[in-house]
């Protein structure tokens, strides 16, 4: 794992993985939580779609898989670029007060010696 922080309010995470044994993974995910109290009412964009993040729990699936997301609130804009498609869900349906931006880089049967990487770049800026 490496993290490169830049002076322009951005950082890049890079992860390299290698299966030391044969695996059968139900689910392995990389995720970021966005607290509802801070992001309700923000505009989220991904894969050509745009929604306003709901204050009340409704549909759990908010935006489908995309390699680029932008979340624009009153005070900031967060841009996330990922090598793995990410989806945005309302995680209150699973008991946390958050929206969840999650990617699933590997699942199912994985042979020993399999390698994979995940890259995620995040930029934070003021709204225009």
JSON list of C-alpha atoms in Angstrom, two decimals:
[
{"chain": "A", "resi": 1, "resn": "UNK", "atom": "CA", "xyz": [0.00, 0.00, 0.00]},
{"chain": "A", "resi": 2, "resn": "UNK", "atom": "CA", "xyz": [1.25, 3.47, -0.86]},
{"chain": "A", "resi": 3, "resn": "UNK", "atom": "CA", "xyz": [-0.32, 6.86, -0.40]},
{"chain": "A", "resi": 4, "resn": "UNK", "atom": "CA", "xyz": [0.92, 9.88, -2.34]},
{"chain": "A", "resi": 5, "resn": "UNK", "atom": "CA", "xyz": [-0.32, 13.21, -0.94]},
{"chain": "A", "resi": 6, "resn": "UNK", "atom": "CA", "xyz": [0.02, 16.28, -3.14]},
{"chain": "A", "resi": 7, "resn": "UNK", "atom": "CA", "xyz": [-0.13, 19.98, -2.19]},
{"chain": "A", "resi": 8, "resn": "UNK", "atom": "CA", "xyz": [-3.16, 20.53, -4.49]},
{"chain": "A", "resi": 9, "resn": "UNK", "atom": "CA", "xyz": [-5.55, 18.83, -2.02]},
{"chain": "A", "resi": 10, "resn": "UNK", "atom": "CA", "xyz": [-5.32, 15.44, -3.67]},
{"chain": "A", "resi": 11, "resn": "UNK", "atom": "CA", "xyz": [-4.00, 12.03, -2.80]},
{"chain": "A", "resi": 12, "resn": "UNK", "atom": "CA", "xyz": [-3.57, 8.71, -4.58]},
{"chain": "A", "resi": 13, "resn": "UNK", "atom": "CA", "xyz": [-3.87, 5.31, -2.95]},
{"chain": "A", "resi": 14, "resn": "UNK", "atom": "CA", "xyz": [-2.22, 2.30, -4.59]},
{"chain": "A", "resi": 15, "resn": "UNK", "atom": "CA", "xyz": [-2.68, -1.26, -3.35]},
{"chain": "A", "resi": 16, "resn": "UNK", "atom": "CA", "xyz": [-0.94, -4.41, -4.62]},
{"chain": "A", "resi": 17, "resn": "UNK", "atom": "CA", "xyz": [-2.32, -7.78, -3.58]},
{"chain": "A", "resi": 18, "resn": "UNK", "atom": "CA", "xyz": [-1.16, -11.36, -4.05]},
{"chain": "A", "resi": 19, "resn": "UNK", "atom": "CA", "xyz": [-3.06, -14.48, -3.05]},
{"chain": "A", "resi": 20, "resn": "UNK", "atom": "CA", "xyz": [-0.74, -16.55, -0.84]},
{"chain": "A", "resi": 21, "resn": "UNK", "atom": "CA", "xyz": [-3.14, -19.53, -1.03]},
{"chain": "A", "resi": 22, "resn": "UNK", "atom": "CA", "xyz": [-6.12, -20.58, -3.12]},
{"chain": "A", "resi": 23, "resn": "UNK", "atom": "CA", "xyz": [-9.09, -18.47, -2.03]},
{"chain": "A", "resi": 24, "resn": "UNK", "atom": "CA", "xyz": [-12.84, -18.60, -2.32]},
{"chain": "A", "resi": 25, "resn": "UNK", "atom": "CA", "xyz": [-13.99, -15.08, -1.53]},
{"chain": "A", "resi": 26, "resn": "UNK", "atom": "CA", "xyz": [-17.63, -14.26, -1.14]},
{"chain": "A", "resi": 27, "resn": "UNK", "atom": "CA", "xyz": [-16.79, -10.59, -1.31]},
{"chain": "A", "resi": 28, "resn": "UNK", "atom": "CA", "xyz": [-13.76, -8.36, -0.99]},
{"chain": "A", "resi": 29, "resn": "UNK", "atom": "CA", "xyz": [-14.34, -4.65, -1.28]},
{"chain": "A", "resi": 30, "resn": "UNK", "atom": "CA", "xyz": [-12.63, -1.35, -0.98]},
{"chain": "A", "resi": 31, "resn": "UNK", "atom": "CA", "xyz": [-14.90, 1.39, 0.30]},
{"chain": "A", "resi": 32, "resn": "UNK", "atom": "CA", "xyz": [-15.21, 4.93, 1.60]},
{"chain": "A", "resi": 33, "resn": "UNK", "atom": "CA", "xyz": [-17.93, 6.15, 3.90]},
{"chain": "A", "resi": 34, "resn": "UNK", "atom": "CA", "xyz": [-19.58, 9.55, 3.36]},
{"chain": "A", "resi": 35, "resn": "UNK", "atom": "CA", "xyz": [-21.62, 10.53, 6.45]},
{"chain": "A", "resi": 36, "resn": "UNK", "atom": "CA", "xyz": [-25.25, 11.35, 5.64]},
{"chain": "A", "resi": 37, "resn": "UNK", "atom": "CA", "xyz": [-25.17, 14.29, 8.08]},
{"chain": "A", "resi": 38, "resn": "UNK", "atom": "CA", "xyz": [-22.44, 15.94, 5.99]},
{"chain": "A", "resi": 39, "resn": "UNK", "atom": "CA", "xyz": [-23.47, 14.92, 2.44]},
{"chain": "A", "resi": 40, "resn": "UNK", "atom": "CA", "xyz": [-27.29, 14.78, 2.34]},
{"chain": "A", "resi": 41, "resn": "UNK", "atom": "CA", "xyz": [-28.39, 17.23, -0.35]},
{"chain": "A", "resi": 42, "resn": "UNK", "atom": "CA", "xyz": [-25.07, 17.06, -2.20]},
{"chain": "A", "resi": 43, "resn": "UNK", "atom": "CA", "xyz": [-25.08, 16.23, -5.91]},
{"chain": "A", "resi": 44, "resn": "UNK", "atom": "CA", "xyz": [-23.39, 12.97, -6.89]},
{"chain": "A", "resi": 45, "resn": "UNK", "atom": "CA", "xyz": [-22.38, 12.20, -10.47]},
{"chain": "A", "resi": 46, "resn": "UNK", "atom": "CA", "xyz": [-21.12, 8.97, -11.96]},
{"chain": "A", "resi": 47, "resn": "UNK", "atom": "CA", "xyz": [-21.35, 7.19, -15.30]},
{"chain": "A", "resi": 48, "resn": "UNK", "atom": "CA", "xyz": [-23.28, 10.05, -16.90]},
{"chain": "A", "resi": 49, "resn": "UNK", "atom": "CA", "xyz": [-25.94, 10.04, -14.18]},
{"chain": "A", "resi": 50, "resn": "UNK", "atom": "CA", "xyz": [-26.58, 12.68, -11.51]},
{"chain": "A", "resi": 51, "resn": "UNK", "atom": "CA", "xyz": [-28.60, 12.48, -8.28]},
{"chain": "A", "resi": 52, "resn": "UNK", "atom": "CA", "xyz": [-29.13, 14.52, -5.13]},
{"chain": "A", "resi": 53, "resn": "UNK", "atom": "CA", "xyz": [-28.11, 12.45, -2.11]},
{"chain": "A", "resi": 54, "resn": "UNK", "atom": "CA", "xyz": [-31.28, 11.80, -0.10]},
{"chain": "A", "resi": 55, "resn": "UNK", "atom": "CA", "xyz": [-31.74, 12.95, 3.48]},
{"chain": "A", "resi": 56, "resn": "UNK", "atom": "CA", "xyz": [-34.18, 10.07, 4.11]},
{"chain": "A", "resi": 57, "resn": "UNK", "atom": "CA", "xyz": [-33.56, 6.41, 3.38]},
{"chain": "A", "resi": 58, "resn": "UNK", "atom": "CA", "xyz": [-35.23, 5.31, 0.16]},
{"chain": "A", "resi": 59, "resn": "UNK", "atom": "CA", "xyz": [-33.57, 3.30, -2.57]},
{"chain": "A", "resi": 60, "resn": "UNK", "atom": "CA", "xyz": [-30.38, 1.65, -1.30]},
{"chain": "A", "resi": 61, "resn": "UNK", "atom": "CA", "xyz": [-28.66, 1.67, -4.70]},
{"chain": "A", "resi": 62, "resn": "UNK", "atom": "CA", "xyz": [-27.93, 5.29, -5.61]},
{"chain": "A", "resi": 63, "resn": "UNK", "atom": "CA", "xyz": [-25.49, 5.19, -8.58]},
{"chain": "A", "resi": 64, "resn": "UNK", "atom": "CA", "xyz": [-24.20, 2.19, -10.54]},
{"chain": "A", "resi": 65, "resn": "UNK", "atom": "CA", "xyz": [-20.59, 1.22, -11.11]},
{"chain": "A", "resi": 66, "resn": "UNK", "atom": "CA", "xyz": [-18.35, 3.94, -12.51]},
{"chain": "A", "resi": 67, "resn": "UNK", "atom": "CA", "xyz": [-14.61, 4.60, -12.52]},
{"chain": "A", "resi": 68, "resn": "UNK", "atom": "CA", "xyz": [-15.18, 8.32, -11.85]},
{"chain": "A", "resi": 69, "resn": "UNK", "atom": "CA", "xyz": [-17.42, 9.94, -9.27]},
{"chain": "A", "resi": 70, "resn": "UNK", "atom": "CA", "xyz": [-17.92, 13.55, -8.31]},
{"chain": "A", "resi": 71, "resn": "UNK", "atom": "CA", "xyz": [-19.74, 14.63, -5.16]},
{"chain": "A", "resi": 72, "resn": "UNK", "atom": "CA", "xyz": [-20.53, 18.32, -4.95]},
{"chain": "A", "resi": 73, "resn": "UNK", "atom": "CA", "xyz": [-21.71, 19.79, -1.68]},
{"chain": "A", "resi": 74, "resn": "UNK", "atom": "CA", "xyz": [-22.09, 23.32, -0.35]},
{"chain": "A", "resi": 75, "resn": "UNK", "atom": "CA", "xyz": [-18.47, 23.60, 0.78]},
{"chain": "A", "resi": 76, "resn": "UNK", "atom": "CA", "xyz": [-16.47, 21.18, -1.36]},
{"chain": "A", "resi": 77, "resn": "UNK", "atom": "CA", "xyz": [-16.26, 19.00, -4.42]},
{"chain": "A", "resi": 78, "resn": "UNK", "atom": "CA", "xyz": [-14.74, 15.53, -4.14]},
{"chain": "A", "resi": 79, "resn": "UNK", "atom": "CA", "xyz": [-13.60, 13.77, -7.30]},
{"chain": "A", "resi": 80, "resn": "UNK", "atom": "CA", "xyz": [-12.74, 10.07, -7.12]},
{"chain": "A", "resi": 81, "resn": "UNK", "atom": "CA", "xyz": [-11.04, 8.22, -9.98]},
{"chain": "A", "resi": 82, "resn": "UNK", "atom": "CA", "xyz": [-10.65, 4.48, -9.52]},
{"chain": "A", "resi": 83, "resn": "UNK", "atom": "CA", "xyz": [-9.12, 1.59, -11.44]},
{"chain": "A", "resi": 84, "resn": "UNK", "atom": "CA", "xyz": [-11.99, -0.53, -10.11]},
{"chain": "A", "resi": 85, "resn": "UNK", "atom": "CA", "xyz": [-15.59, 0.49, -10.85]},
{"chain": "A", "resi": 86, "resn": "UNK", "atom": "CA", "xyz": [-17.22, 1.96, -7.75]},
{"chain": "A", "resi": 87, "resn": "UNK", "atom": "CA", "xyz": [-20.91, 2.12, -6.90]},
{"chain": "A", "resi": 88, "resn": "UNK", "atom": "CA", "xyz": [-22.70, 4.44, -4.50]},
{"chain": "A", "resi": 89, "resn": "UNK", "atom": "CA", "xyz": [-25.25, 3.01, -2.05]},
{"chain": "A", "resi": 90, "resn": "UNK", "atom": "CA", "xyz": [-27.23, 4.33, 0.89]},
{"chain": "A", "resi": 91, "resn": "UNK", "atom": "CA", "xyz": [-25.70, 2.23, 3.64]},
{"chain": "A", "resi": 92, "resn": "UNK", "atom": "CA", "xyz": [-28.38, 3.15, 6.20]},
{"chain": "A", "resi": 93, "resn": "UNK", "atom": "CA", "xyz": [-30.16, 0.05, 4.91]},
{"chain": "A", "resi": 94, "resn": "UNK", "atom": "CA", "xyz": [-27.34, -1.95, 6.54]},
{"chain": "A", "resi": 95, "resn": "UNK", "atom": "CA", "xyz": [-27.29, -0.02, 9.81]},
{"chain": "A", "resi": 96, "resn": "UNK", "atom": "CA", "xyz": [-24.75, 2.80, 9.39]},
{"chain": "A", "resi": 97, "resn": "UNK", "atom": "CA", "xyz": [-25.55, 6.52, 8.95]},
{"chain": "A", "resi": 98, "resn": "UNK", "atom": "CA", "xyz": [-23.54, 6.79, 5.73]},
{"chain": "A", "resi": 99, "resn": "UNK", "atom": "CA", "xyz": [-23.46, 6.63, 1.98]},
{"chain": "A", "resi": 100, "resn": "UNK", "atom": "CA", "xyz": [-20.94, 4.05, 0.82]},
{"chain": "A", "resi": 101, "resn": "UNK", "atom": "CA", "xyz": [-18.73, 4.39, -2.25]},
{"chain": "A", "resi": 102, "resn": "UNK", "atom": "CA", "xyz": [-17.52, 0.84, -2.85]},
{"chain": "A", "resi": 103, "resn": "UNK", "atom": "CA", "xyz": [-15.58, -1.20, -5.37]},
{"chain": "A", "resi": 104, "resn": "UNK", "atom": "CA", "xyz": [-15.26, -4.97, -5.59]},
{"chain": "A", "resi": 105, "resn": "UNK", "atom": "CA", "xyz": [-11.85, -5.82, -7.09]},
{"chain": "A", "resi": 106, "resn": "UNK", "atom": "CA", "xyz": [-12.02, -9.58, -6.62]},
{"chain": "A", "resi": 107, "resn": "UNK", "atom": "CA", "xyz": [-14.51, -12.27, -5.63]},
{"chain": "A", "resi": 108, "resn": "UNK", "atom": "CA", "xyz": [-15.13, -15.97, -6.10]},
{"chain": "A", "resi": 109, "resn": "UNK", "atom": "CA", "xyz": [-12.34, -18.46, -6.64]},
{"chain": "A", "resi": 110, "resn": "UNK", "atom": "CA", "xyz": [-8.85, -16.97, -6.74]},
{"chain": "A", "resi": 111, "resn": "UNK", "atom": "CA", "xyz": [-5.83, -19.18, -7.40]},
{"chain": "A", "resi": 112, "resn": "UNK", "atom": "CA", "xyz": [-2.68, -18.97, -5.31]},
{"chain": "A", "resi": 113, "resn": "UNK", "atom": "CA", "xyz": [-0.23, -16.54, -6.91]},
{"chain": "A", "resi": 114, "resn": "UNK", "atom": "CA", "xyz": [-2.93, -14.36, -8.49]},
{"chain": "A", "resi": 115, "resn": "UNK", "atom": "CA", "xyz": [-2.03, -10.68, -8.20]},
{"chain": "A", "resi": 116, "resn": "UNK", "atom": "CA", "xyz": [-4.15, -7.58, -8.58]},
{"chain": "A", "resi": 117, "resn": "UNK", "atom": "CA", "xyz": [-3.86, -3.85, -7.95]},
{"chain": "A", "resi": 118, "resn": "UNK", "atom": "CA", "xyz": [-6.25, -1.06, -7.04]},
{"chain": "A", "resi": 119, "resn": "UNK", "atom": "CA", "xyz": [-5.59, 2.64, -7.65]},
{"chain": "A", "resi": 120, "resn": "UNK", "atom": "CA", "xyz": [-7.81, 5.39, -6.28]},
{"chain": "A", "resi": 121, "resn": "UNK", "atom": "CA", "xyz": [-7.14, 9.12, -6.76]},
{"chain": "A", "resi": 122, "resn": "UNK", "atom": "CA", "xyz": [-9.11, 11.64, -4.68]},
{"chain": "A", "resi": 123, "resn": "UNK", "atom": "CA", "xyz": [-9.17, 15.40, -5.23]},
{"chain": "A", "resi": 124, "resn": "UNK", "atom": "CA", "xyz": [-10.91, 17.89, -2.95]},
{"chain": "A", "resi": 125, "resn": "UNK", "atom": "CA", "xyz": [-11.60, 21.44, -4.15]},
{"chain": "A", "resi": 126, "resn": "UNK", "atom": "CA", "xyz": [-13.91, 24.36, -3.49]},
{"chain": "A", "resi": 127, "resn": "UNK", "atom": "CA", "xyz": [-17.10, 24.51, -5.58]},
{"chain": "A", "resi": 128, "resn": "UNK", "atom": "CA", "xyz": [-17.07, 26.89, -8.53]}
]
